[in-house]
mmCIF file of C-alpha atoms in Angstrom:
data_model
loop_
_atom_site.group_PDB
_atom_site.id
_atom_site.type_symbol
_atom_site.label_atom_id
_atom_site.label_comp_id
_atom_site.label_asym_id
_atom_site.label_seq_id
_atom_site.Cartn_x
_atom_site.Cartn_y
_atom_site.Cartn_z
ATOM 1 C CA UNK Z 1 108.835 87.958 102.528
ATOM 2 C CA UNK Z 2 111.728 88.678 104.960
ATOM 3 C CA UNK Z 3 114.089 85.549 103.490
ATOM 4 C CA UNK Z 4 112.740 86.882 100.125
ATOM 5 C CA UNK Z 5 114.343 90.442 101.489
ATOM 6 C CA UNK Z 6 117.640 88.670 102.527
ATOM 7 C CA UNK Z 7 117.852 86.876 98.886
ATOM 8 C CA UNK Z 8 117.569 90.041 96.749
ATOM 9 C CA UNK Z 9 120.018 91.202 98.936
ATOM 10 C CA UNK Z 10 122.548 88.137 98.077
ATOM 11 C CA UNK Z 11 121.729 87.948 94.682
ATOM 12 C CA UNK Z 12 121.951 91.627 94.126
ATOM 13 C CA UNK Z 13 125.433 91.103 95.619
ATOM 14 C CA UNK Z 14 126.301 88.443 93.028
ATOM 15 C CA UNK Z 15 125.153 90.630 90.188
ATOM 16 C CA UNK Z 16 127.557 93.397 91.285
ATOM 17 C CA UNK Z 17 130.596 91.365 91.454
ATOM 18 C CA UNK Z 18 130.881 91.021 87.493
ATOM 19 C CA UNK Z 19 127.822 93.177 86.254
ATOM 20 C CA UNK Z 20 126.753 91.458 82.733
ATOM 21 C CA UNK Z 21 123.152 90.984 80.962
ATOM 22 C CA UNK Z 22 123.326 87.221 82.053
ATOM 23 C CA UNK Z 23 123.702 87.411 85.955
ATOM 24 C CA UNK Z 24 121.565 90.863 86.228
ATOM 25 C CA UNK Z 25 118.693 88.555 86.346
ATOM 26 C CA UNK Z 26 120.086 87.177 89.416
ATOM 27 C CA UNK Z 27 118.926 90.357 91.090
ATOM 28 C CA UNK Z 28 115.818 91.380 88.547
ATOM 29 C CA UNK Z 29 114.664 87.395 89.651
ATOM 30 C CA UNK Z 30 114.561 87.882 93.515
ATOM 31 C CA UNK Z 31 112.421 91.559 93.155
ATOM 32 C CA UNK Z 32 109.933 89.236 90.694
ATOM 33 C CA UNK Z 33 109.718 87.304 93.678
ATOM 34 C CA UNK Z 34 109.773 90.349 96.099
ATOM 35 C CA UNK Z 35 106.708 92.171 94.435
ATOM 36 C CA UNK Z 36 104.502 89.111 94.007
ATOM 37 C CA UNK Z 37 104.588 88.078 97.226
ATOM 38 C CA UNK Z 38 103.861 91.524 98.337
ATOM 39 C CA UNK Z 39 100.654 91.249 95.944
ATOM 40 C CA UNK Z 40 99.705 87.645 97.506
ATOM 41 C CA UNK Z 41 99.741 89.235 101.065
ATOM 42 C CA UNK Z 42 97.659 92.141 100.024
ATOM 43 C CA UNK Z 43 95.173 89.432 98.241
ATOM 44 C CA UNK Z 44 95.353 87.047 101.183
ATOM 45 C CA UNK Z 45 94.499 89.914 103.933
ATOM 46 C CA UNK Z 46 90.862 89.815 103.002
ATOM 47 C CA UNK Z 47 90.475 86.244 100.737
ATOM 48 C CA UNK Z 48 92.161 83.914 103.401
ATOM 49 C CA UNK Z 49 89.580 81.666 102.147
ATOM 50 C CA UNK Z 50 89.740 81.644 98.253
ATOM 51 C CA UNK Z 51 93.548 82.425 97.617
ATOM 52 C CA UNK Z 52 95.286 80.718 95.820
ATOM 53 C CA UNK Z 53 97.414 77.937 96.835
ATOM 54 C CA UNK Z 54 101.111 78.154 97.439
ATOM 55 C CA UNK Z 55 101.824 75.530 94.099
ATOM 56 C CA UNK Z 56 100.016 77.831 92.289
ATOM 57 C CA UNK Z 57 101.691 80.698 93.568
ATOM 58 C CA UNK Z 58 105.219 78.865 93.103
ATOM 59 C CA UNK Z 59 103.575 77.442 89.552
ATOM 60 C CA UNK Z 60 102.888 81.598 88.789
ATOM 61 C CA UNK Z 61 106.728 82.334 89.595
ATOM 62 C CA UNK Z 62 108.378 79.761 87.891
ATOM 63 C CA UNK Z 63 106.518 81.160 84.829
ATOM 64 C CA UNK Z 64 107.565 84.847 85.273
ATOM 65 C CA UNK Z 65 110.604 83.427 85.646
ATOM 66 C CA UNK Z 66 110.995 81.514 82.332
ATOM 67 C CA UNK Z 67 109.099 84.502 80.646
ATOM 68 C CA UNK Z 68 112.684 86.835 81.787
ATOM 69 C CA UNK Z 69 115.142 84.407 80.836
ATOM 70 C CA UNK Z 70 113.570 84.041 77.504
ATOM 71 C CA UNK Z 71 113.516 88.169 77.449
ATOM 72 C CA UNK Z 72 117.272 87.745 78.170
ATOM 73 C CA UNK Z 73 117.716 85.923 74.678
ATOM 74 C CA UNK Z 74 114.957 86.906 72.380
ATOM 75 C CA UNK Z 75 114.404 90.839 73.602
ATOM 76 C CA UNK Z 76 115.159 91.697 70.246
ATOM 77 C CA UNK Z 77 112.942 89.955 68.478
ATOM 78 C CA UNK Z 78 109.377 91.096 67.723
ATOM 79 C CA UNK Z 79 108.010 87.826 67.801
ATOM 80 C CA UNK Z 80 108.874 87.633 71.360
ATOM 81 C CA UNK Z 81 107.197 90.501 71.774
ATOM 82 C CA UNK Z 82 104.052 89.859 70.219
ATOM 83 C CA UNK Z 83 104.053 86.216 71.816
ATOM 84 C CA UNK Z 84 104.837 88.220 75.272
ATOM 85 C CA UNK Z 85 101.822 90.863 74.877
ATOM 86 C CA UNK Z 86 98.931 87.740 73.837
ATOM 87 C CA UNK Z 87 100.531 85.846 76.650
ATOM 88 C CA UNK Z 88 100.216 88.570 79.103
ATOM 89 C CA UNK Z 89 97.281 90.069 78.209
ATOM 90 C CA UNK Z 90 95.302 86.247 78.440
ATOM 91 C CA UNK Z 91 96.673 86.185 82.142
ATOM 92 C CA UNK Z 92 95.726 89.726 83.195
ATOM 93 C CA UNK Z 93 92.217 88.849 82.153
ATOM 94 C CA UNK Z 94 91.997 85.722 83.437
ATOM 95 C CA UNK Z 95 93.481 87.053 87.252
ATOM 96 C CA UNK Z 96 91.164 90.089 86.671
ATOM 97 C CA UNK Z 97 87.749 87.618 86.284
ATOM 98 C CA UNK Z 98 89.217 85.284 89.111
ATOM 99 C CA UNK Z 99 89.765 87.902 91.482
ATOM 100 C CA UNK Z 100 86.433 89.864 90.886
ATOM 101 C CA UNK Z 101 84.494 86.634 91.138
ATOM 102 C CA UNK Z 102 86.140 85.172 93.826
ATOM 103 C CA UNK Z 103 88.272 82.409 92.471
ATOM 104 C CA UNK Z 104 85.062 80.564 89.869
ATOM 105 C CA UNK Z 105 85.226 77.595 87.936
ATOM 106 C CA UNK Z 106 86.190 79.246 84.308
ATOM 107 C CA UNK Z 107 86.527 76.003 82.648
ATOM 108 C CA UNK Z 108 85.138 74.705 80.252
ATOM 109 C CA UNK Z 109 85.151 77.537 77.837
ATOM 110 C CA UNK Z 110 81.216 77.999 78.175
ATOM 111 C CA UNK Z 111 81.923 78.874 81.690
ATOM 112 C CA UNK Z 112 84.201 81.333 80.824
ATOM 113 C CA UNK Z 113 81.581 83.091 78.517
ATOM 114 C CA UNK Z 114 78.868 82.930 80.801
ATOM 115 C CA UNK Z 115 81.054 84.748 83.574
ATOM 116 C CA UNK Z 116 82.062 87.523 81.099
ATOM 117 C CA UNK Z 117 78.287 87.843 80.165
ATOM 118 C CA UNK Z 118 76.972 88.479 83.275
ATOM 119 C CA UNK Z 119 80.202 91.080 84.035
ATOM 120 C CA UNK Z 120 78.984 92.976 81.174
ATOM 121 C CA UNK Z 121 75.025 92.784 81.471
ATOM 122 C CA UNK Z 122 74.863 93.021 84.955
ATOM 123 C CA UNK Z 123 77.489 95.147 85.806
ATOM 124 C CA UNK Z 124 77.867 97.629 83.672
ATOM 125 C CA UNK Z 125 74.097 98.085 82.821
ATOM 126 C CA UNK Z 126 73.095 97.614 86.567
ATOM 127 C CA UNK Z 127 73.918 99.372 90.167
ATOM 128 C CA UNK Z 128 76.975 97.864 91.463
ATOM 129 C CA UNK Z 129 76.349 95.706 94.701
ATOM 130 C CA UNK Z 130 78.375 97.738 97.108
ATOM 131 C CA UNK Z 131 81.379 95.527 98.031
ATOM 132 C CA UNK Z 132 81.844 95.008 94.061
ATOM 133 C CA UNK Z 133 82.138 98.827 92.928
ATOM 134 C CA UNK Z 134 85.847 99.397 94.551
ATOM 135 C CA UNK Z 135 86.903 95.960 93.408
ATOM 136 C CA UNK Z 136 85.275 96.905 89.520
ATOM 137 C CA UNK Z 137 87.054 100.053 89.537
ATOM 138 C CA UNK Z 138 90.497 99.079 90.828
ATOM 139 C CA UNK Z 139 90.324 96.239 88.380
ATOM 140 C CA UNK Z 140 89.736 98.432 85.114
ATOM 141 C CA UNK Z 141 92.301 100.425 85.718
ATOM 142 C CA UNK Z 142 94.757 97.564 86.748
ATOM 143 C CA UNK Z 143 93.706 96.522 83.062
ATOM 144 C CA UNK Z 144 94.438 99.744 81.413
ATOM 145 C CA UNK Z 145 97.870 99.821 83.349
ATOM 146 C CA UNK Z 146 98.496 96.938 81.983
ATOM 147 C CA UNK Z 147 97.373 96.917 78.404
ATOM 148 C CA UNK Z 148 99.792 100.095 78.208
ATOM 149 C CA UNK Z 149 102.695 98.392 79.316
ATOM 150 C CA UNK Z 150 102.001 95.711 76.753
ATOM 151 C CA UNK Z 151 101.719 98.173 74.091
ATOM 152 C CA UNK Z 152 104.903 100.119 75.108
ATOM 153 C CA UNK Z 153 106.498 96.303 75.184
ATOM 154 C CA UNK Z 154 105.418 95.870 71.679
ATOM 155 C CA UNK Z 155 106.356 99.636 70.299
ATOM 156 C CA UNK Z 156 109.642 100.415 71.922
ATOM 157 C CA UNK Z 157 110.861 96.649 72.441
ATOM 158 C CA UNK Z 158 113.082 97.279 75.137
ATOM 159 C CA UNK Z 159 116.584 95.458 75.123
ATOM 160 C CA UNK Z 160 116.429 95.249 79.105
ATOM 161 C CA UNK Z 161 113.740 92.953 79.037
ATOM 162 C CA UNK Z 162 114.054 91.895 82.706
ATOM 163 C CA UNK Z 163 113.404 95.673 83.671
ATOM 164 C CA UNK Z 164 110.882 96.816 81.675
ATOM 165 C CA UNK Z 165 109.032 93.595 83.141
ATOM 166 C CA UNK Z 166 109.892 94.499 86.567
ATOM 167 C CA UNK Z 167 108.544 97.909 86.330
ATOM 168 C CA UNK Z 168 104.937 96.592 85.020
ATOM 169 C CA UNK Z 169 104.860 94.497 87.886
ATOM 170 C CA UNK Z 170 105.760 97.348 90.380
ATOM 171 C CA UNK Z 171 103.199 99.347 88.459
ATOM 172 C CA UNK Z 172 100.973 96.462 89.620
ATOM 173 C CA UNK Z 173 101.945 96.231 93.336
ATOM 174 C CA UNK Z 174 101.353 99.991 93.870
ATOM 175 C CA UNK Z 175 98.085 100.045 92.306
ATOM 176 C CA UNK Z 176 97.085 97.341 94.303
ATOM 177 C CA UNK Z 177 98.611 98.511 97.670
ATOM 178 C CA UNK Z 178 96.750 102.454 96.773
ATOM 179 C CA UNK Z 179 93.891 100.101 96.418
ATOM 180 C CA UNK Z 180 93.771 98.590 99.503
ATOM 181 C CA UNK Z 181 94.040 101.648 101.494
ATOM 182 C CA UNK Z 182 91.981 104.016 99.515
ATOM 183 C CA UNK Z 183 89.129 101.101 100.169
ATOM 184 C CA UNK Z 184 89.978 100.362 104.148
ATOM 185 C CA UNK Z 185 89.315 104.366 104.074
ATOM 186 C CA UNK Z 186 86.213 104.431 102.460
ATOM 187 C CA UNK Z 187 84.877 101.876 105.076
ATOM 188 C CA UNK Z 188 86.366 104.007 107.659
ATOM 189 C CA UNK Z 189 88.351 101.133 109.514
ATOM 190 C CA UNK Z 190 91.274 103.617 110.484
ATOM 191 C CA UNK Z 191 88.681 105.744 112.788
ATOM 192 C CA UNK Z 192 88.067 102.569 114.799
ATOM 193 C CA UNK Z 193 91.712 102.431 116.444
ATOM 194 C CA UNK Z 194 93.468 105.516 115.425
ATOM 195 C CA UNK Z 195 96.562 104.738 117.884
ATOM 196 C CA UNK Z 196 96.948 101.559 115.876
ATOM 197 C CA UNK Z 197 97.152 102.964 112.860
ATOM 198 C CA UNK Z 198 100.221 105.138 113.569
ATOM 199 C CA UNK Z 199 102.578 102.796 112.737
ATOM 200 C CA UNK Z 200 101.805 101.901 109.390
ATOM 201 C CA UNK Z 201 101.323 105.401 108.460
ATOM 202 C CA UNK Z 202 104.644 105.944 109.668
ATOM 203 C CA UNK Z 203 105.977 103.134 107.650
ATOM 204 C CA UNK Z 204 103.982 104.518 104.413
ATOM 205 C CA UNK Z 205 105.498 107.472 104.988
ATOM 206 C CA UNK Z 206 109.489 106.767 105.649
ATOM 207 C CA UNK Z 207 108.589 104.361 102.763
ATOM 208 C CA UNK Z 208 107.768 106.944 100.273
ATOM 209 C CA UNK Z 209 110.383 109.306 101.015
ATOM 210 C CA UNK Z 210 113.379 106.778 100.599
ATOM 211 C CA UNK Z 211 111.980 105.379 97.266
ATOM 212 C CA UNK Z 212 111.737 108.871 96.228
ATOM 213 C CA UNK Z 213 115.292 109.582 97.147
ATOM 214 C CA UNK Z 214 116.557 106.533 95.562
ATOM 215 C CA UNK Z 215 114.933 106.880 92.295
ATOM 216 C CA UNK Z 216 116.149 110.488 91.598
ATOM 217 C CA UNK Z 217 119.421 108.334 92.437
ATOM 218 C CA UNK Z 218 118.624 105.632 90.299
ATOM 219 C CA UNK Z 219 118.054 108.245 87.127
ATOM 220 C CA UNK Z 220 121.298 109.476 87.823
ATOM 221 C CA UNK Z 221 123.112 106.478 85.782
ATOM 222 C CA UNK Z 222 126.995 105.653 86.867
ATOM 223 C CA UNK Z 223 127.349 102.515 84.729
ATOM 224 C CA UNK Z 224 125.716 100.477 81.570
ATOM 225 C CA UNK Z 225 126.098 96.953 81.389
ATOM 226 C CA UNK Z 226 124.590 96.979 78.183
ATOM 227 C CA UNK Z 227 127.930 98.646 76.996
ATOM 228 C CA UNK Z 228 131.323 97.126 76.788
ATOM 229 C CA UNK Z 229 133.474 97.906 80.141
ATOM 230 C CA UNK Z 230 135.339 100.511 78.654
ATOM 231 C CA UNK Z 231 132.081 102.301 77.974
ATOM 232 C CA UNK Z 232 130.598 101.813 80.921
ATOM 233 C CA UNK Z 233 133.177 103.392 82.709
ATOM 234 C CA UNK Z 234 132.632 106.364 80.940
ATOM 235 C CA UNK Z 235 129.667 107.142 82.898
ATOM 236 C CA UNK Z 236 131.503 106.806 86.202
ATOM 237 C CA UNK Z 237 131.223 109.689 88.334
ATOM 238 C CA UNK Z 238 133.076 111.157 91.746
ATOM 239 C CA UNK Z 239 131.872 109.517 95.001
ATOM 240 C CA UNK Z 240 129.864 111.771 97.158
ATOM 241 C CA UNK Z 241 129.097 110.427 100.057
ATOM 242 C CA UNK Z 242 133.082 109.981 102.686
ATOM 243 C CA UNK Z 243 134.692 109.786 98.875
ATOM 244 C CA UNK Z 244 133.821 106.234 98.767
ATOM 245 C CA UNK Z 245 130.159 106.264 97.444
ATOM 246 C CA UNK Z 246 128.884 107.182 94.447
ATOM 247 C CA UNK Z 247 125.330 107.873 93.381
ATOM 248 C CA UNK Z 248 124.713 104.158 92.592
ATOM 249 C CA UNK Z 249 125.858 103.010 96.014
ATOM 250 C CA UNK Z 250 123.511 105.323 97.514
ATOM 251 C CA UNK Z 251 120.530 104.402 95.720
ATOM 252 C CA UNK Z 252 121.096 100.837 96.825
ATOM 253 C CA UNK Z 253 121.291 101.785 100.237
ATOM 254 C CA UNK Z 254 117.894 104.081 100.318
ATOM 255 C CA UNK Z 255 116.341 101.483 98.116
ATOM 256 C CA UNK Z 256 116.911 98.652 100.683
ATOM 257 C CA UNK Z 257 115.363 100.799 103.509
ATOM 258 C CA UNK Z 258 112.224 102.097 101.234
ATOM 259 C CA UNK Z 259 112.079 97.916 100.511
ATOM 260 C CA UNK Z 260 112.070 97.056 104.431
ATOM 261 C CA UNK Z 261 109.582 99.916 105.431
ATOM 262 C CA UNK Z 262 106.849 98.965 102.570
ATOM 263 C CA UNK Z 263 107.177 95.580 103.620
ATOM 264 C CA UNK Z 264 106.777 96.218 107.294
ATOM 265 C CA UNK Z 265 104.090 98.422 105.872
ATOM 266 C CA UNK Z 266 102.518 95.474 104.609
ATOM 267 C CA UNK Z 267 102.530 93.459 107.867
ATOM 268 C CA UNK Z 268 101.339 96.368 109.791
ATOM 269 C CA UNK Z 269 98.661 97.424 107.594
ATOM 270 C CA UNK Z 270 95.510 95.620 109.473
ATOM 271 C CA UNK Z 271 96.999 96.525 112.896
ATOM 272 C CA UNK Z 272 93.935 98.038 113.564
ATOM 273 C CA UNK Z 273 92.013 95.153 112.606
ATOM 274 C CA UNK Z 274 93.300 92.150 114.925
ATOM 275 C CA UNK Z 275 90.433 92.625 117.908
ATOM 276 C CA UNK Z 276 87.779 92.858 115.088
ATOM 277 C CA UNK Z 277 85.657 89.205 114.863
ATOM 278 C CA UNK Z 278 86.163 87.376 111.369
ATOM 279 C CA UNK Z 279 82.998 88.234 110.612
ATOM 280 C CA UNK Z 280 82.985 91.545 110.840
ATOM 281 C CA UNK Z 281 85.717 92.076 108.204
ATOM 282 C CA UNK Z 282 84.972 93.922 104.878
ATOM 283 C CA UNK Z 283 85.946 91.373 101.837
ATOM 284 C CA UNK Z 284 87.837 92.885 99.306
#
């Protein structure tokens, strides 16, 4: 995570030396890569035994990958789009069934039926076993989240594919991180070692406030690479900050901080967790 920090900081660099639509997925690549991993950490925190591999995981990027440069070139096109939604969609699922049961077989295709006929018979007609109900609930509305940013994909068809992308994925990463501590609190692992759980609550905190700050920054637009230069400089604005840096500087600046504090966040977030035996450990 921390040389994945210091290469959206380098290729973010890159991007701003000549901003076009070809090298802003320089920087739009390395937060794909940021945001992932920050979902595989969550994932691994409590499935250290069923996550999946680091191919895989490389296998998973190279794919998102592929998926933006081919947004780059087709974004237009509502083929792309319609490909992009089925393609989406069938992984969403599939994640969403391999994370609720655990990382199962789901081929051949009969497996795969059998595993969404018990979700639906046992589990929605049923009590919940009470280490599933979180996990059931988080993962419907993961779905929904998703399915709307599909449909938005397929309505609106942005032109800044790479973005739009980015911000489903985010969408993603939050949900998953409110998730996470929504559920540690309903077990009530914070009461155990309150003293350890200061620092990551200072962490979520700062963390909040600077993303805050830099996207009101971020709305406030300064440039437009989807315009020609001469357009984009239209939108410049007077530097604010020791009449050097504008808005967009700014926001670059609180975003790398809100960046470093949710991923200290991150490794701080079981603190309170490290005397606790293995065994002991809610699965989730």
């Amino acid at each position: 995570v921390g040389i994945a920090l210091m290469g959206e900081a380098v290729m973010s660099a890159a991007y701003h030396i000549c901003p076009t639509n070809s090298n802003y997925q320089y920087d739009t690549t390395m937060m794909f890569v940021l945001v992932t991993l920050g979902l595989y950490k969550l994932y691994e925190c409590r499935n250290p035994d069923c996550h999946p591999s680091p191919h895989k995981l490389l296998i998973t990027l190279a794919f998102l990958i592929l998926l933006i440069g081919l947004g780059v070139l087709y974004s237009s096109s509502i083929i792309f789009y319609v490909c992009f939604f089925i393609i989406f969609e069938t992984m969403v699922i599939y994640i969403t069934l391999q994370n609720y049961y655990r990382w199962v077989k789901l081929w051949p295709l009969s497996k795969t039926k059998e595993v969404i006929k018990e979700l639906f018979q046992y589990n929605l007609r049923h009590p919940f076993p009470i280490q599933h109900k979180p996990k059931f609930i988080y993962l419907v509305i993961a779905n929904i989240i998703n399915f709307i940013g599909g449909v938005i994909g397929l309505i609106c068809r942005p032109a800044d594919f790479g973005t739009y992308f980015l911000f489903i994925m985010i969408a993603n990463f939050l949900s998953s991180l409110i998730y996470y501590i929504v559920t540690k609190l309903c077990y009530k692992e914070c009461k155990r070692h309150t003293t350890k759980i200061l620092r990551p609550i200072i962490y979520l905190i700062l963390s909040i406030i600077f993303f805050i700050g830099g996207g009101i920054l971020y709305s406030r637009s300064v440039t437009n690479w989807l315009e020609s230069p001469a357009g984009s400089r239209n939108n410049n604005q007077e530097c604010i900050l020791f009449d050097f840096f504008d808005t967009h500087d700014l926001w670059h600046f609180l975003s790398a901080f809100a960046l470093f504090f949710a991923f200290l966040l991150l490794m701080t977030l079981d603190d309170d967790q490290e005397l606790e035996s293995r065994s002991s450990l809610h699965i989730f």
